[in-house]
Each structure stands twice: as structure tokens, then as C-alpha cells.
Short mmCIF file of C-alpha atoms and ligand atoms in Angstrom, two decimals:
data_model
loop_
_atom_site.label_atom_id
_atom_site.label_comp_id
_atom_site.label_asym_id
_atom_site.label_seq_id
_atom_site.Cartn_x
_atom_site.Cartn_y
_atom_site.Cartn_z
CA UNK H 1 168.36 167.60 228.68
CA UNK H 2 167.45 164.77 226.78
CA UNK H 3 164.64 164.88 226.78
CA UNK H 4 165.21 168.09 225.20
CA UNK H 5 166.69 166.70 223.03
CA UNK H 6 164.95 164.04 221.89
CA UNK H 7 161.82 166.36 221.63
CA UNK H 8 164.14 168.99 219.52
CA UNK H 9 164.99 165.62 217.18
CA UNK H 10 161.58 164.43 216.41
CA UNK H 11 160.59 167.55 216.02
CA UNK H 12 163.34 168.50 212.93
CA UNK H 13 162.24 165.14 211.92
CA UNK H 14 158.62 165.70 211.72
CA UNK H 15 159.29 169.30 210.26
CA UNK H 16 161.53 168.56 207.94
CA UNK H 17 159.22 167.82 204.94
CA UNK H 18 156.51 168.92 202.74
CA UNK H 19 153.58 166.42 202.45
CA UNK H 20 156.02 164.54 199.01
CA UNK H 21 158.72 163.97 201.41
CA UNK H 22 160.49 167.01 200.03
CA UNK H 23 163.04 169.90 202.16
CA UNK H 24 161.38 172.90 200.94
CA UNK H 25 164.44 175.13 200.42
CA UNK H 26 166.01 178.26 198.93
CA UNK H 27 167.01 176.60 194.92
CA UNK H 28 165.27 178.86 191.96
CA UNK H 29 165.77 181.96 194.10
CA UNK H 30 169.48 182.60 192.17
CA UNK H 31 170.64 180.44 189.04
CA UNK H 32 173.71 177.84 189.94
CA UNK H 33 176.62 178.59 188.42
CA UNK H 34 179.34 175.91 187.31
CA UNK H 35 182.49 177.64 186.51
CA UNK H 36 185.23 176.09 183.66
CA UNK H 37 187.59 178.80 183.99
CA UNK H 38 189.97 178.36 187.44
CA UNK H 39 192.49 179.67 189.20
CA UNK H 40 194.29 179.52 192.26
CA UNK H 41 195.35 181.95 195.07
CA UNK H 42 198.72 180.63 195.07
CA UNK H 43 198.96 181.71 191.79
CA UNK H 44 198.63 184.58 192.33
CA UNK H 45 202.23 184.70 195.36
CA UNK H 46 199.23 183.94 197.92
CA UNK H 47 200.82 182.07 200.92
CA UNK H 48 198.86 180.41 203.34
CA UNK H 49 201.66 180.57 206.48
CA UNK H 50 199.34 182.31 208.70
CA UNK H 51 201.96 185.44 208.93
CA UNK H 52 202.41 186.47 205.15
CA UNK H 53 199.82 189.22 203.68
CA UNK H 54 198.33 188.03 200.87
CA UNK H 55 196.12 191.31 200.33
CA UNK H 56 197.81 191.37 196.64
CA UNK H 57 197.48 188.78 195.81
CA UNK H 58 194.10 189.12 196.52
CA UNK H 59 193.68 191.58 194.48
CA UNK H 60 195.39 190.54 191.59
CA UNK H 61 193.68 187.21 191.47
CA UNK H 62 190.05 189.56 191.32
CA UNK H 63 191.80 192.14 189.12
CA UNK H 64 192.18 189.24 186.46
CA UNK H 65 188.62 187.70 187.08
CA UNK H 66 187.03 190.92 186.52
CA UNK H 67 189.14 192.33 183.35
CA UNK H 68 189.86 188.85 181.43
CA UNK H 69 186.04 188.60 181.74
CA UNK H 70 186.18 184.76 180.60
CA UNK H 71 182.40 183.04 179.84
CA UNK H 72 181.03 181.55 182.43
CA UNK H 73 182.62 183.66 185.41
CA UNK H 74 185.54 181.81 186.83
CA UNK H 75 186.38 180.25 190.28
CA UNK H 76 189.37 181.72 192.35
CA UNK H 77 190.29 178.51 194.24
CA UNK H 78 191.68 179.25 197.69
CA UNK H 79 193.56 176.05 198.62
CA UNK H 80 194.23 174.41 202.40
CA UNK H 81 195.96 177.21 204.95
CA UNK H 82 195.86 180.16 206.19
CA UNK H 83 195.90 183.99 204.42
CA UNK H 84 195.98 186.54 206.47
CA UNK H 85 194.89 189.94 204.44
CA UNK H 86 193.47 193.52 204.32
CA UNK H 87 189.97 193.97 203.41
CA UNK H 88 189.57 193.25 199.34
CA UNK H 89 186.78 193.98 197.05
CA UNK H 90 184.98 191.19 195.29
CA UNK H 91 183.61 191.53 191.52
CA UNK H 92 180.52 190.00 189.40
CA UNK H 93 180.67 186.72 187.30
CA UNK H 94 182.99 184.99 189.94
CA UNK H 95 183.63 181.96 193.05
CA UNK H 96 185.57 182.47 195.87
CA UNK H 97 185.90 178.91 196.23
CA UNK H 98 187.34 177.71 200.32
CA UNK H 99 189.10 174.24 200.09
CA UNK H 100 188.70 172.06 203.24
CA UNK H 101 191.29 174.01 205.31
CA UNK H 102 191.52 177.18 204.06
CA UNK H 103 191.17 180.20 206.19
CA UNK H 104 190.83 183.65 204.63
CA UNK H 105 192.11 185.75 208.29
CA UNK H 106 191.82 189.82 208.57
CA UNK H 107 194.38 191.23 209.75
CA UNK H 108 194.75 192.80 213.27
CA UNK H 109 196.45 196.10 211.98
CA UNK H 110 193.63 198.36 211.70
CA UNK H 111 194.95 201.75 211.61
CA UNK H 112 195.07 202.07 207.16
CA UNK H 113 191.52 200.01 207.47
CA UNK H 114 189.56 201.64 204.19
CA UNK H 115 186.98 203.60 205.13
CA UNK H 116 183.51 204.13 202.97
CA UNK H 117 180.24 206.43 202.77
CA UNK H 118 178.25 205.94 204.91
CA UNK H 119 174.47 203.65 203.78
CA UNK H 120 172.17 206.91 202.59
CA UNK H 121 169.38 204.63 204.48
CA UNK H 122 171.04 205.25 207.85
CA UNK H 123 172.75 208.83 207.21
CA UNK H 124 176.14 207.79 209.36
CA UNK H 125 177.50 204.44 210.18
CA UNK H 126 175.39 202.34 212.74
CA UNK H 127 178.16 203.31 215.41
CA UNK H 128 179.68 206.40 214.46
CA UNK H 129 179.22 209.65 213.28
CA UNK H 130 180.09 209.43 209.86
CA UNK H 131 182.00 206.79 207.13
CA UNK H 132 182.93 203.61 207.81
CA UNK H 133 185.61 201.28 207.66
CA UNK H 134 184.55 198.87 204.59
CA UNK H 135 183.87 195.70 205.14
CA UNK H 136 186.61 192.37 204.93
CA UNK H 137 185.26 191.17 202.22
CA UNK H 138 183.38 193.36 200.16
CA UNK H 139 180.72 193.67 197.20
CA UNK H 140 179.37 196.13 195.11
CA UNK H 141 177.20 196.69 192.19
CA UNK H 142 177.77 193.27 191.66
CA UNK H 143 175.73 190.38 190.42
CA UNK H 144 176.73 186.64 189.87
CA UNK H 145 178.92 185.89 192.46
CA UNK H 146 179.23 182.34 194.86
CA UNK H 147 181.16 182.19 198.05
CA UNK H 148 181.26 178.06 199.05
CA UNK H 149 183.14 175.44 199.43
CA UNK H 150 184.24 172.69 201.41
CA UNK H 151 183.51 174.47 204.75
CA UNK H 152 186.75 176.47 204.84
CA UNK H 153 186.53 180.05 207.33
CA UNK H 154 186.34 183.73 207.32
CA UNK H 155 187.77 184.94 210.31
CA UNK H 156 187.44 188.45 211.26
CA UNK H 157 190.08 188.09 213.99
CA UNK H 158 187.18 190.91 215.67
CA UNK H 159 188.65 190.67 219.19
CA UNK H 160 190.57 193.97 218.68
CA UNK H 161 187.65 195.81 217.12
CA UNK H 162 185.88 194.47 220.31
CA UNK H 163 188.45 195.78 222.33
CA UNK H 164 187.81 199.07 221.23
CA UNK H 165 184.20 199.05 221.31
CA UNK H 166 185.38 198.92 224.72
CA UNK H 167 186.95 201.30 225.50
CA UNK H 168 185.21 203.68 223.21
CA UNK H 169 188.21 204.48 221.21
CA UNK H 170 186.64 203.33 217.55
CA UNK H 171 186.50 205.88 215.80
CA UNK H 172 184.91 205.31 213.04
CA UNK H 173 181.93 202.17 212.59
CA UNK H 174 183.22 199.21 212.60
CA UNK H 175 183.98 196.65 209.75
CA UNK H 176 181.13 194.42 208.76
CA UNK H 177 182.61 190.50 208.27
CA UNK H 178 180.83 190.53 204.74
CA UNK H 179 178.89 192.99 202.79
CA UNK H 180 177.21 193.07 199.56
CA UNK H 181 175.64 196.65 198.08
CA UNK H 182 173.53 197.19 195.61
CA UNK H 183 174.07 193.56 194.24
CA UNK H 184 171.71 190.87 193.22
CA UNK H 185 171.86 186.61 191.85
CA UNK H 186 174.40 186.01 195.21
CA UNK H 187 175.23 182.82 197.33
CA UNK H 188 176.93 182.09 200.46
CA UNK H 189 177.32 178.17 200.86
CA UNK H 190 179.16 175.98 203.24
CA UNK H 191 181.31 178.36 204.31
CA UNK H 192 181.96 179.17 208.55
CA UNK H 193 182.15 182.51 209.83
CA UNK H 194 184.22 183.61 212.34
CA UNK H 195 184.41 186.34 214.86
CA UNK H 196 183.29 189.20 212.72
CA UNK H 197 184.25 192.65 213.72
CA UNK H 198 180.44 193.70 213.63
CA UNK H 199 177.64 192.36 212.08
CA UNK H 200 178.38 188.95 210.22
CA UNK H 201 177.07 188.92 206.78
CA UNK H 202 174.89 192.14 205.71
CA UNK H 203 173.24 192.22 202.35
CA UNK H 204 172.22 195.84 202.28
CA UNK H 205 170.06 196.64 198.76
CA UNK H 206 170.29 193.46 197.14
CA UNK H 207 168.07 191.03 196.18
CA UNK H 208 168.09 186.92 194.65
CA UNK H 209 170.71 185.99 198.01
CA UNK H 210 170.73 182.40 199.45
CA UNK H 211 172.46 181.99 202.09
CA UNK H 212 172.21 178.42 203.22
CA UNK H 213 174.65 176.20 205.08
CA UNK H 214 176.82 178.04 206.46
CA UNK H 215 177.90 178.55 211.07
CA UNK H 216 178.33 181.86 212.04
CA UNK H 217 180.65 182.09 215.59
CA UNK H 218 181.52 184.79 217.97
CA UNK H 219 181.31 184.79 221.97
CA UNK H 220 178.68 185.55 223.30
CA UNK H 221 179.92 188.42 224.60
CA UNK H 222 181.39 190.27 221.38
CA UNK H 223 179.56 193.38 220.88
CA UNK H 224 177.03 193.60 217.62
CA UNK H 225 178.17 190.54 216.54
CA UNK H 226 174.60 190.55 214.60
CA UNK H 227 174.32 186.84 212.31
CA UNK H 228 172.40 187.99 209.30
CA UNK H 229 171.09 191.65 208.65
CA UNK H 230 169.12 191.72 205.66
CA UNK H 231 169.22 195.25 204.99
CA UNK H 232 166.38 196.71 202.77
CA UNK H 233 166.97 193.62 200.64
CA UNK H 234 164.33 191.78 198.55
CA UNK H 235 163.97 187.72 197.57
CA UNK H 236 166.33 186.27 200.13
CA UNK H 237 166.74 183.46 201.48
CA UNK H 238 168.59 181.98 204.53
CA UNK H 239 168.51 178.22 205.67
CA UNK H 240 170.37 174.90 207.03
CA UNK H 241 172.53 177.02 209.21
CA UNK H 242 173.90 177.17 212.46
CA UNK H 243 174.08 181.02 214.34
CA UNK H 244 175.66 181.21 217.60
CA UNK H 245 176.56 185.06 217.89
CA UNK H 246 177.04 187.71 221.21
CA UNK H 247 173.88 189.54 219.03
CA UNK H 248 171.13 189.16 217.27
CA UNK H 249 171.14 185.55 214.79
CA UNK H 250 169.31 187.03 211.71
CA UNK H 251 167.62 190.89 211.77
CA UNK H 252 165.52 191.92 209.00
CA UNK H 253 166.11 195.17 208.92
CA UNK H 254 165.57 199.23 206.56
CA UNK H 255 167.26 202.24 207.42
CA UNK H 256 167.33 204.34 210.35
CA UNK H 257 164.78 207.29 211.11
CA UNK H 258 164.57 209.99 208.59
CA UNK H 259 167.56 209.12 206.19
CA UNK H 260 165.79 205.16 206.32
CA UNK H 261 162.30 207.16 205.01
CA UNK H 262 163.50 209.17 202.40
CA UNK H 263 165.36 206.25 201.22
CA UNK H 264 162.41 204.40 201.07
CA UNK H 265 163.66 200.81 199.88
CA UNK H 266 161.74 198.33 202.62
CA UNK H 267 162.79 194.93 202.82
CA UNK H 268 160.34 191.95 201.62
CA UNK H 269 160.12 188.87 200.41
CA UNK H 270 162.86 186.95 202.96
CA UNK H 271 162.41 183.58 204.10
CA UNK H 272 164.78 182.62 207.29
CA UNK H 273 164.24 177.96 207.32
CA UNK H 274 166.06 175.98 209.49
CA UNK H 275 167.89 178.03 211.34
CA UNK H 276 169.60 177.12 215.09
CA UNK H 277 171.74 178.86 217.52
CA UNK H 278 172.30 181.17 220.57
CA UNK H 279 172.51 184.25 221.84
CA UNK H 280 171.60 186.48 224.57
CA UNK H 281 169.80 188.96 221.92
CA UNK H 282 166.77 187.86 219.51
CA UNK H 283 166.81 184.55 217.45
CA UNK H 284 164.62 185.89 215.02
CA UNK H 285 165.48 189.51 215.14
CA UNK H 286 162.75 192.30 213.04
CA UNK H 287 164.38 195.88 213.23
CA UNK H 288 165.30 197.62 215.07
CA UNK H 289 166.24 199.28 211.52
CA UNK H 290 162.95 199.60 209.92
CA UNK H 291 162.35 202.62 208.39
CA UNK H 292 161.69 201.23 204.72
CA UNK H 293 159.83 199.17 205.57
CA UNK H 294 159.44 194.88 205.98
CA UNK H 295 156.97 193.16 204.23
CA UNK H 296 155.93 189.19 203.59
CA UNK H 297 159.04 187.91 205.88
CA UNK H 298 158.16 183.97 206.72
CA UNK H 299 160.56 182.42 208.99
CA UNK H 300 160.00 178.54 210.18
CA UNK H 301 161.46 175.72 211.91
CA UNK H 302 163.34 177.57 213.75
CA UNK H 303 165.35 175.98 217.02
CA UNK H 304 166.87 178.57 219.57
CA UNK H 305 169.41 177.69 223.16
CA UNK H 306 170.16 180.25 225.70
CA UNK H 307 168.37 182.85 223.81
CA UNK H 308 167.21 186.01 225.22
CA UNK H 309 164.27 186.98 223.29
CA UNK H 310 163.43 184.06 220.68
CA UNK H 311 161.51 186.14 218.46
CA UNK H 312 161.27 190.19 218.72
CA UNK H 313 160.17 192.24 216.19
CA UNK H 314 161.40 196.05 217.62
CA UNK H 315 161.51 199.75 216.55
CA UNK H 316 161.08 203.14 217.11
CA UNK H 317 159.37 206.42 217.28
CA UNK H 318 160.99 208.43 215.38
CA UNK H 319 161.62 205.38 212.75
CA UNK H 320 158.17 205.64 210.54
CA UNK H 321 157.99 202.08 208.28
CA UNK H 322 155.65 199.46 208.08
CA UNK H 323 155.88 196.07 209.45
CA UNK H 324 153.74 193.90 207.91
CA UNK H 325 152.79 190.22 206.96
CA UNK H 326 155.08 188.49 209.09
CA UNK H 327 154.70 184.94 209.65
CA UNK H 328 157.09 182.85 212.40
CA UNK H 329 156.06 179.09 212.51
CA UNK H 330 156.93 175.96 214.36
CA UNK H 331 159.76 177.39 216.58
CA UNK H 332 161.51 175.04 219.43
CA UNK H 333 163.05 177.05 222.65
CA UNK H 334 164.91 176.43 225.76
CA UNK H 335 165.88 177.80 228.46
CA UNK H 336 165.16 181.91 226.79
CA UNK H 337 164.55 185.28 228.56
CA UNK H 338 161.22 185.83 226.69
CA UNK H 339 159.84 183.87 224.31
CA UNK H 340 157.84 186.77 221.99
CA UNK H 341 158.52 190.29 221.99
CA UNK H 342 157.05 192.64 220.30
CA UNK H 343 158.13 196.58 220.81
CA UNK H 344 158.38 200.01 219.67
CA UNK H 345 160.98 201.89 221.98
CA UNK H 346 164.14 200.41 220.94
CA UNK H 347 166.80 201.41 219.64
CA UNK H 348 168.35 204.84 219.39
CA UNK H 349 168.61 207.25 216.60
CA UNK H 350 171.10 208.67 213.80
CA UNK H 351 170.90 212.73 215.49
CA UNK H 352 167.91 215.38 217.05
CA UNK H 353 167.04 215.81 213.14
CA UNK H 354 164.46 212.55 214.10
CA UNK H 355 160.80 213.32 213.28
CA UNK H 356 158.60 212.32 216.33
CA UNK H 357 155.66 212.29 214.88
CA UNK H 358 156.74 209.52 212.11
CA UNK H 359 155.17 206.44 214.43
CA UNK H 360 156.22 203.12 213.30
CA UNK H 361 153.23 200.83 212.14
CA UNK H 362 152.71 197.19 212.91
CA UNK H 363 149.83 194.84 212.11
CA UNK H 364 149.29 191.64 210.13
CA UNK H 365 151.93 189.31 212.18
CA UNK H 366 151.20 185.28 212.61
CA UNK H 367 153.11 183.60 215.24
CA UNK H 368 152.59 179.71 215.42
CA UNK H 369 153.73 176.65 216.38
CA UNK H 370 156.23 177.70 219.09
CA UNK H 371 156.93 175.26 222.06
CA UNK H 372 159.60 176.57 224.56
CA UNK H 373 161.19 174.92 227.57
CA UNK H 374 162.15 177.18 230.57
CA UNK H 375 160.97 180.00 229.22
CA UNK H 376 161.16 183.11 231.65
CA UNK H 377 158.22 184.96 229.93
CA UNK H 378 156.40 184.00 227.46
CA UNK H 379 155.12 187.42 225.45
CA UNK H 380 155.65 191.05 225.99
CA UNK H 381 154.14 193.43 222.79
CA UNK H 382 154.08 196.74 223.71
CA UNK H 383 152.65 198.89 221.07
CA UNK H 384 152.17 202.72 221.07
CA UNK H 385 149.61 204.62 221.79
CA UNK H 386 148.58 206.45 218.92
CA UNK H 387 149.90 203.17 216.56
CA UNK H 388 148.31 201.14 217.85
CA UNK H 389 150.00 197.09 216.86
CA UNK H 390 146.70 196.04 215.01
CA UNK H 391 146.38 191.64 213.57
CA UNK H 392 148.76 190.35 215.78
CA UNK H 393 147.96 186.54 215.64
CA UNK H 394 149.18 183.98 218.08
CA UNK H 395 148.18 180.03 217.50
CA UNK H 396 149.04 176.96 219.13
CA UNK H 397 152.01 178.58 221.30
CA UNK H 398 153.21 176.91 224.29
CA UNK H 399 156.19 178.20 226.58
CA UNK H 400 156.75 177.11 230.08
CA UNK H 401 158.17 178.54 232.48
CA UNK H 402 161.51 177.20 234.71
CA UNK H 403 160.25 174.80 237.02
CA UNK H 404 160.22 176.22 240.34
CA UNK H 405 160.63 180.06 239.56
CA UNK H 406 158.08 182.24 239.65
CA UNK H 407 156.35 182.92 236.08
CA UNK H 408 156.04 185.85 234.50
CA UNK H 409 152.78 186.50 233.10
CA UNK H 410 152.33 187.94 229.37
CA UNK H 411 152.43 191.68 229.17
CA UNK H 412 150.68 193.51 226.64
CA UNK H 413 149.58 197.13 225.81
CA UNK H 414 148.56 199.06 222.56
CA UNK H 415 147.40 195.69 220.65
CA UNK H 416 144.40 193.97 219.18
CA UNK H 417 144.32 190.86 217.39
CA UNK H 418 143.66 187.26 218.32
CA UNK H 419 144.76 183.79 219.99
CA UNK H 420 143.74 179.80 220.04
CA UNK H 421 145.34 177.72 222.23
CA UNK H 422 148.19 179.92 223.63
CA UNK H 423 149.43 178.88 226.89
CA UNK H 424 150.07 180.09 229.25
CA UNK H 425 147.26 182.32 228.45
CA UNK H 426 147.40 185.32 226.53
CA UNK H 427 146.66 189.00 228.02
CA UNK H 428 142.96 190.05 227.56
CA UNK H 429 143.76 191.96 224.31
CA UNK H 430 144.44 188.92 222.86
CA UNK H 431 141.94 186.23 224.45
CA UNK H 432 138.80 188.58 223.59
CA UNK H 433 139.33 189.26 219.76
CA UNK H 434 139.99 186.65 217.84
CA UNK H 435 137.38 188.08 215.26
CA UNK H 436 139.67 190.74 214.06
CA UNK H 437 142.28 187.83 212.76
CA UNK H 438 142.00 187.09 209.02
CA UNK H 439 141.73 183.30 207.62
CA UNK H 440 145.06 182.86 207.79
CA UNK H 441 144.85 182.50 211.01
C1 LIG C 1 187.09 198.74 197.22
O1 LIG C 1 185.49 199.20 196.54
C2 LIG C 1 184.96 200.50 197.59
C3 LIG C 1 183.91 200.39 197.34
O2 LIG C 1 183.00 201.09 196.52
C4 LIG C 1 185.83 201.78 197.10
O3 LIG C 1 185.52 202.99 198.01
C5 LIG C 1 187.57 201.55 196.95
O4 LIG C 1 188.16 201.88 196.73
C6 LIG C 1 187.28 199.32 196.72
N1 LIG C 1 189.27 199.53 196.99
C7 LIG C 1 190.18 198.68 195.91
C8 LIG C 1 191.27 198.66 196.05
O5 LIG C 1 189.50 198.13 194.88
#
């Protein structure tokens, strides 16, 4: 363990900087705003005693920001204390600032939770037909929103929702902790997200979103508590964050089968950098809902402990969608079920109307500088006969098995590409054909 820590530290020091010594960051993707107009939730009757319901205070404070329209926007200050509330909507040109010791906590009374329409790219709720419960903190059609502070907490108290999922008593799809829909210029930083009912942070149909210095926590057995799911969104930058949840840490998506294909909105130009965490599922995930397409994704400097699958690209027949130009580099993982997995038989369908001829395409995937210890299987890459994965190129990969246990060899089918310096030696499909890898290999 100590050796692992030293190795990780060295690895991070070596990898943190550009040639000039400056860390590469998301800066510049969203303009930073300093707001001179400031209000406090206390001015609107907010009480941080952990018992008083503060829905009215949040709604009135945000109504004030929306209608007074102060130049440069308004900062809503949440002082230390525990503010219980029902779900609420944000507005444009605002900063939600959680002071040190501030907690915004979701009510556990789920009976009156508001319902909203399903996403057009999903056609229905992700887990149940029909509408879906509104996310705890919701933003629709917004611009210039910042959620930040001094590491305050947004707590979804998701336990009641996980139990409904386990007992199969959910009527509609569970709420995300935070969703921005059709929004742009969003910054989420220096906040702790805890116990989301469902996915934690869900930007959908968004552009220009920065998520940095966040901590996202949910128990390893909490169902579908994905960390960050950029969905049919572009120019998203995620960095310097710790995520430990019950499902994928980061999963890039773009809609579900025939609904996602007809909505046709890809996820693209997304950077994921210096993310650390653990999960029984994927570290860096793409999919499985990728019907609008996914391209130009860069994930780098990723550190994973006790992880199901380090790097997981997943789709399905009926999804359609092209997944291309994916680069994953400088990944370190300890104790993983699988290092790298790329498959096209994952996940369910929204209904029986999906088109079985809508085959997904995966091409131009670069994975380089990956090291792992206690990895049960280094790689599993299974393409489709009628849509083989193309130009999958692996460089400098060392994924070691558990000492003393039987090592599971690479498994591949219907894939072409190549490999350089990959240990253990990958499947023959990737050994024989480095020539198909393009120059940036
Ligand atoms: C919050 O936003 C949703 C989605 O736009 C909307 O359906 C709902 O009425 C809004 N709620 C309030 C209290 O404004």
C-alpha cells in the first residue's frame, strides 16, 4: 500500500504540469463572474436548523434574483447550518454560494416531489416509463450560473429513493441531485455532493460547463449514483475532483436508442482531468446511451482505486450513434476487475421499438500510458460482426494481475487497430496491425 501511495504521488507530480510548469486547467471555458449584489438565504426567512423546511425561502430568494435583474447578477449566500428544502429551480445570472459548514439538504418526503417531462432524447424516464422526478436543484434554459463556496455540502438524502428502487416501488425515474438542461456558461466548484437519489450532476443539452474541485460521495452499493454525466452536451471540462459512488464516476452520454437518434444531439469536446475515485462500476465511462454520438473526448491523469472497470466504452445494438476520437491517457489504477473494456452489448432499451439495424460505431480510440496493479483482466474488447471497432490503438499499457491468482488474458473480437508496449500482450487482432493506427498513435 505504501509503495502504491508513493508511486501515485510521483505519478501525479510528474503528470501535473505542462512543459512550462503550469497546470493545465479548465480556465477560459466559462467567464468568471464576481457579483457585487449579494443576498443571504437568512434575509428570506431561511433557518439552518436541519428541521425547518426552507423551500419558500429558496424560491423567494431566487424569485428576487430573477425579477430584480441586478447588473452582474446576484450571489445567494448560504451561511453555516443545515437547510432542509424541497427541490427548487435556479435562475440565470446567479451564484449559489455555500459557506463553510453550509448544507443544503433534500427533504425525505418524496410523495409531493414535482414531476417533469421526460428528456426527448430518452423518450421516457431512464428507469420508469413516463415523466421523471425533477432534480433536487434544477436549472432549465439558463446561462451564467455558478454553484460554489467554501466546500459546503449538497445532500440528496438519497436513502429513501434507493430503498424504493430496491423494493421496486418507484413510480417514476428518481431525481438527479443537480441537473442543468438547455443551459450554458455554468461553473460548479468547491462543493461536496452527497447521497444523490440517482445521478449526481447531469448537464444535458448544455454547453460551456466547468466542474472543478468537487467531491462526490455515495455508498458503493447505492444504485445508479453516477458522479458526473455530461449528456448531449459540448465544451464541458471536469477537473481536480474526487468521486466515489455506486456507479460510473464520469459517464458521457447522448440519448437512448430511437429517441436519441432522432433527437440527434452529440456530446463533444469534453475534457476530464485529474479525477480520482473508486466504484464497483466504471472510472471513465462513455455510454451506454450514446445514440446522438460522442466525439472529441480527452480523459487524462485519472487515478482509480477499487474500481470495477477502469476505462469503459459501452453501447448496444439499436443505439446507433458514432463514438469517435476518444483519447484516454495517464491512468493509474489499483485493484480493478477490468482495466479496459469496450463492448456493444451493454444496457437495456427504452421499449421494443428500437431499430435492430441501428448499429453503433466505435472508431479512433487512443489509450496510452495506463498502469495498474491487481487488475484481474487487462482488456476485453468485443466489437460487432457487422460493425467492428476500428482504429483502436493502445500504447504503453502495463496492467498487472493479482499476485498468485490466475491471470485472465485479453479477449477481443471484431476489432482492428494496433498496440505498442502493451503488457500483458494484447489479443492478436491488436498485435498484428499497428499499421491501421494513424500518426498520433
Ligand atoms: C421548475 O422548473 C420546472 C422545469 O422547467 C417546471 O416544470 C416547474 O414548474 C418549475 N418550478 C417552479 C416552482 O418554478
